[in-house]
Short mmCIF file of C-alpha atoms in Angstrom, two decimals:
data_model
loop_
_atom_site.label_atom_id
_atom_site.label_comp_id
_atom_site.label_asym_id
_atom_site.label_seq_id
_atom_site.Cartn_x
_atom_site.Cartn_y
_atom_site.Cartn_z
CA UNK Y 1099 -9.79 -10.27 6.48
CA UNK Y 1100 -13.07 -10.85 5.55
CA UNK Y 1101 -14.32 -10.77 1.52
CA UNK Y 1102 -17.55 -10.14 1.35
CA UNK Y 1103 -19.35 -10.82 -2.32
CA UNK Y 1104 -22.72 -9.25 -1.10
CA UNK Y 1105 -23.75 -6.61 -3.96
CA UNK Y 1106 -26.20 -5.03 -0.64
CA UNK Y 1107 -24.35 -3.18 2.43
CA UNK Y 1108 -26.79 -4.78 4.51
CA UNK Y 1109 -27.67 -7.89 3.17
CA UNK Y 1110 -27.78 -10.86 5.01
CA UNK Y 1111 -24.50 -11.68 3.82
CA UNK Y 1112 -23.36 -8.66 5.37
CA UNK Y 1113 -24.52 -9.66 8.46
CA UNK Y 1114 -23.67 -13.21 8.82
CA UNK Y 1115 -19.91 -11.93 8.32
CA UNK Y 1116 -20.59 -9.12 11.35
CA UNK Y 1117 -21.64 -12.40 13.83
CA UNK Y 1118 -18.12 -14.05 13.09
CA UNK Y 1119 -15.97 -11.03 12.75
CA UNK Y 1120 -17.45 -9.37 16.44
CA UNK Y 1121 -16.60 -13.60 17.41
CA UNK Y 1122 -12.96 -13.18 16.33
CA UNK Y 1123 -12.43 -9.68 17.53
CA UNK Y 1124 -13.71 -10.82 21.06
CA UNK Y 1125 -11.17 -13.64 20.54
CA UNK Y 1126 -8.52 -10.69 20.43
CA UNK Y 1127 -8.34 -11.15 16.80
CA UNK Y 1128 -8.50 -7.78 14.38
CA UNK Y 1129 -10.66 -7.91 11.28
CA UNK Y 1130 -10.76 -5.85 8.31
CA UNK Y 1131 -13.94 -6.70 6.24
CA UNK Y 1132 -13.87 -5.66 2.75
CA UNK Y 1133 -17.28 -5.42 0.64
CA UNK Y 1134 -16.52 -6.02 -3.04
CA UNK Y 1135 -18.86 -4.43 -4.44
CA UNK Y 1136 -17.09 -1.31 -3.70
CA UNK Y 1137 -13.89 -2.28 -5.50
CA UNK Y 1138 -13.27 -1.87 -9.73
CA UNK Y 1139 -12.19 -5.52 -9.65
CA UNK Y 1140 -12.50 -5.13 -13.63
CA UNK Y 1141 -10.64 -2.57 -15.14
CA UNK Y 1142 -9.73 -3.80 -18.62
CA UNK Y 1143 -11.59 -2.82 -22.07
CA UNK Y 1144 -11.31 -6.21 -22.89
CA UNK Y 1145 -12.45 -5.12 -26.87
CA UNK Y 1146 -9.25 -2.21 -26.99
CA UNK Y 1147 -6.85 -4.28 -24.54
CA UNK Y 1148 -6.52 -1.06 -22.84
CA UNK Y 1149 -6.42 -0.54 -19.18
CA UNK Y 1150 -9.62 1.57 -18.11
CA UNK Y 1151 -8.33 3.36 -14.25
CA UNK Y 1152 -4.48 3.25 -13.06
CA UNK Y 1153 -6.04 3.98 -9.36
CA UNK Y 1154 -8.04 1.41 -9.53
CA UNK Y 1155 -5.11 -1.25 -10.57
CA UNK Y 1156 -3.24 0.29 -7.12
CA UNK Y 1157 -6.02 0.24 -5.08
CA UNK Y 1158 -6.98 -3.34 -5.98
CA UNK Y 1159 -3.45 -4.70 -5.88
CA UNK Y 1160 -3.04 -3.10 -2.33
CA UNK Y 1161 -5.86 -5.22 -1.24
CA UNK Y 1162 -4.43 -8.53 -2.95
CA UNK Y 1163 -1.71 -8.04 -1.03
CA UNK Y 1164 -3.60 -7.40 2.41
CA UNK Y 1165 -5.38 -10.60 1.85
CA UNK Y 1166 -2.51 -12.68 0.80
CA UNK Y 1167 -0.45 -11.47 4.29
CA UNK Y 1168 -3.69 -12.61 6.36
CA UNK Y 1169 -3.19 -14.62 9.20
CA UNK Y 1170 -6.64 -15.56 8.53
CA UNK Y 1171 -10.06 -14.99 5.57
CA UNK Y 1172 -13.62 -15.47 5.41
CA UNK Y 1173 -15.24 -15.62 1.73
CA UNK Y 1174 -18.61 -14.72 1.97
CA UNK Y 1175 -21.31 -15.04 -0.57
CA UNK Y 1176 -24.57 -14.80 -0.85
CA UNK Y 1177 -25.90 -17.96 -3.58
CA UNK Y 1178 -27.07 -17.12 -6.89
CA UNK Y 1179 -27.83 -19.60 -8.96
CA UNK Y 1180 -26.33 -22.57 -6.72
CA UNK Y 1181 -23.00 -20.16 -6.91
CA UNK Y 1182 -21.21 -17.55 -5.58
CA UNK Y 1183 -22.10 -13.81 -6.63
CA UNK Y 1184 -20.47 -12.03 -9.08
CA UNK Y 1185 -18.27 -9.52 -6.85
CA UNK Y 1186 -16.65 -12.86 -5.99
CA UNK Y 1187 -15.99 -14.78 -8.82
CA UNK Y 1188 -14.45 -11.35 -9.72
CA UNK Y 1189 -12.46 -11.24 -7.24
CA UNK Y 1190 -11.72 -14.80 -7.81
CA UNK Y 1191 -11.05 -14.00 -11.43
CA UNK Y 1192 -8.37 -11.12 -10.03
CA UNK Y 1193 -6.31 -13.02 -8.21
CA UNK Y 1194 -5.42 -15.40 -11.59
CA UNK Y 1195 -1.77 -13.57 -11.98
CA UNK Y 1196 -1.10 -14.34 -8.99
CA UNK Y 1197 -1.86 -17.90 -9.21
CA UNK Y 1198 -0.01 -18.01 -12.60
CA UNK Y 1199 3.07 -16.56 -10.92
CA UNK Y 1200 2.61 -19.28 -8.24
CA UNK Y 1201 2.03 -16.66 -5.25
CA UNK Y 1202 0.51 -18.75 -3.18
CA UNK Y 1203 -2.40 -17.70 -0.04
CA UNK Y 1204 -1.25 -19.06 2.95
CA UNK Y 1205 -4.03 -18.20 5.82
CA UNK Y 1206 -3.49 -20.67 8.68
CA UNK Y 1207 -7.44 -20.84 8.60
CA UNK Y 1208 -10.55 -19.64 5.89
CA UNK Y 1209 -14.05 -19.08 6.40
CA UNK Y 1210 -16.19 -20.33 3.79
CA UNK Y 1211 -19.76 -18.74 4.71
CA UNK Y 1212 -22.86 -18.90 1.85
CA UNK Y 1213 -26.21 -17.35 2.19
CA UNK Y 1214 -29.07 -18.34 0.73
CA UNK Y 1215 -32.97 -19.09 0.23
CA UNK Y 1216 -33.27 -21.41 -2.00
CA UNK Y 1217 -30.75 -24.12 -1.77
CA UNK Y 1218 -27.36 -24.38 -3.41
CA UNK Y 1219 -25.25 -24.68 -0.62
CA UNK Y 1220 -22.95 -27.39 -0.80
CA UNK Y 1221 -22.14 -26.21 -4.74
CA UNK Y 1222 -21.33 -22.84 -3.83
CA UNK Y 1223 -19.23 -23.92 -1.07
CA UNK Y 1224 -18.02 -26.37 -3.61
CA UNK Y 1225 -16.67 -23.31 -5.69
CA UNK Y 1226 -14.88 -21.52 -2.63
CA UNK Y 1227 -13.70 -24.87 -1.89
CA UNK Y 1228 -12.33 -25.47 -5.97
CA UNK Y 1229 -10.93 -21.78 -6.03
CA UNK Y 1230 -9.06 -22.87 -3.07
CA UNK Y 1231 -7.45 -25.22 -3.93
CA UNK Y 1232 -5.82 -23.38 -6.81
CA UNK Y 1233 -4.80 -20.28 -4.96
CA UNK Y 1234 -3.72 -22.30 -1.59
CA UNK Y 1235 -2.07 -25.23 -2.35
CA UNK Y 1236 -1.08 -25.92 1.38
CA UNK Y 1237 -4.93 -26.73 2.19
CA UNK Y 1238 -5.20 -24.39 5.11
CA UNK Y 1239 -8.09 -25.20 7.56
CA UNK Y 1240 -11.30 -24.59 5.99
CA UNK Y 1241 -14.43 -24.18 8.08
CA UNK Y 1242 -17.93 -23.39 6.35
CA UNK Y 1243 -20.88 -22.05 7.36
CA UNK Y 1244 -23.86 -21.65 5.56
CA UNK Y 1245 -27.89 -20.18 6.21
CA UNK Y 1246 -31.15 -19.55 5.08
CA UNK Y 1247 -32.08 -16.12 4.13
CA UNK Y 1248 -34.24 -15.06 1.40
CA UNK Y 1249 -36.10 -11.68 2.02
CA UNK Y 1250 -33.59 -9.12 2.74
CA UNK Y 1251 -33.47 -8.51 6.70
CA UNK Y 1252 -34.47 -12.69 6.83
CA UNK Y 1253 -30.90 -13.13 8.72
CA UNK Y 1254 -30.87 -10.63 11.01
CA UNK Y 1255 -34.04 -13.26 12.99
CA UNK Y 1256 -32.53 -16.35 11.76
CA UNK Y 1257 -31.03 -17.99 14.71
CA UNK Y 1258 -29.74 -20.71 12.68
CA UNK Y 1259 -27.36 -18.04 10.72
CA UNK Y 1260 -26.05 -16.55 14.15
CA UNK Y 1261 -25.49 -19.69 15.43
CA UNK Y 1262 -23.70 -21.07 12.12
CA UNK Y 1263 -21.51 -17.81 11.15
CA UNK Y 1264 -20.86 -17.52 15.46
CA UNK Y 1265 -19.57 -21.41 14.97
CA UNK Y 1266 -17.40 -21.11 11.95
CA UNK Y 1267 -15.34 -17.91 13.77
CA UNK Y 1268 -14.90 -19.65 16.63
CA UNK Y 1269 -13.42 -22.46 15.23
CA UNK Y 1270 -11.03 -19.83 13.08
CA UNK Y 1271 -10.20 -18.58 16.10
CA UNK Y 1272 -9.37 -21.69 17.87
CA UNK Y 1273 -6.80 -22.38 14.95
CA UNK Y 1274 -5.66 -18.81 14.70
CA UNK Y 1275 -4.90 -18.71 18.86
CA UNK Y 1276 -3.39 -22.24 18.96
#
């Protein structure tokens, strides 16, 4: 399963994820890609303490069930101010109940993908690693891909981005198929 934290449905991060998932599928693994920007990850009004949409809660819980059942997981985000996107952070925050109830994430392999135009790769990847330290205390193998792409569509022209995503997916496939 690939969770894409980009607010752009055709952005550079989405392109890099598509390279990775195509390689995983080429190797015989099925992949589901979820655009986090399409999900209502926050549905409580903090001022009133009331839930805003019951159906949204059910949709997100169904997604979390699929994520927690996945053999492989890719967390992909554009880099904003040396950190994950708001969409990825909202997803991470939304899993707090599972963490508090010791419902651990147990994939066989995890890919962390960060695409940015002005650096911040190390900090962004470390933010995702810290998240995994909390929710996946079994410490599954983690493969990392980063790439430099700023302007919309720039990743499509970058061999670096494609090669990094392809290499990450290939290493994940080796682990998942072993």
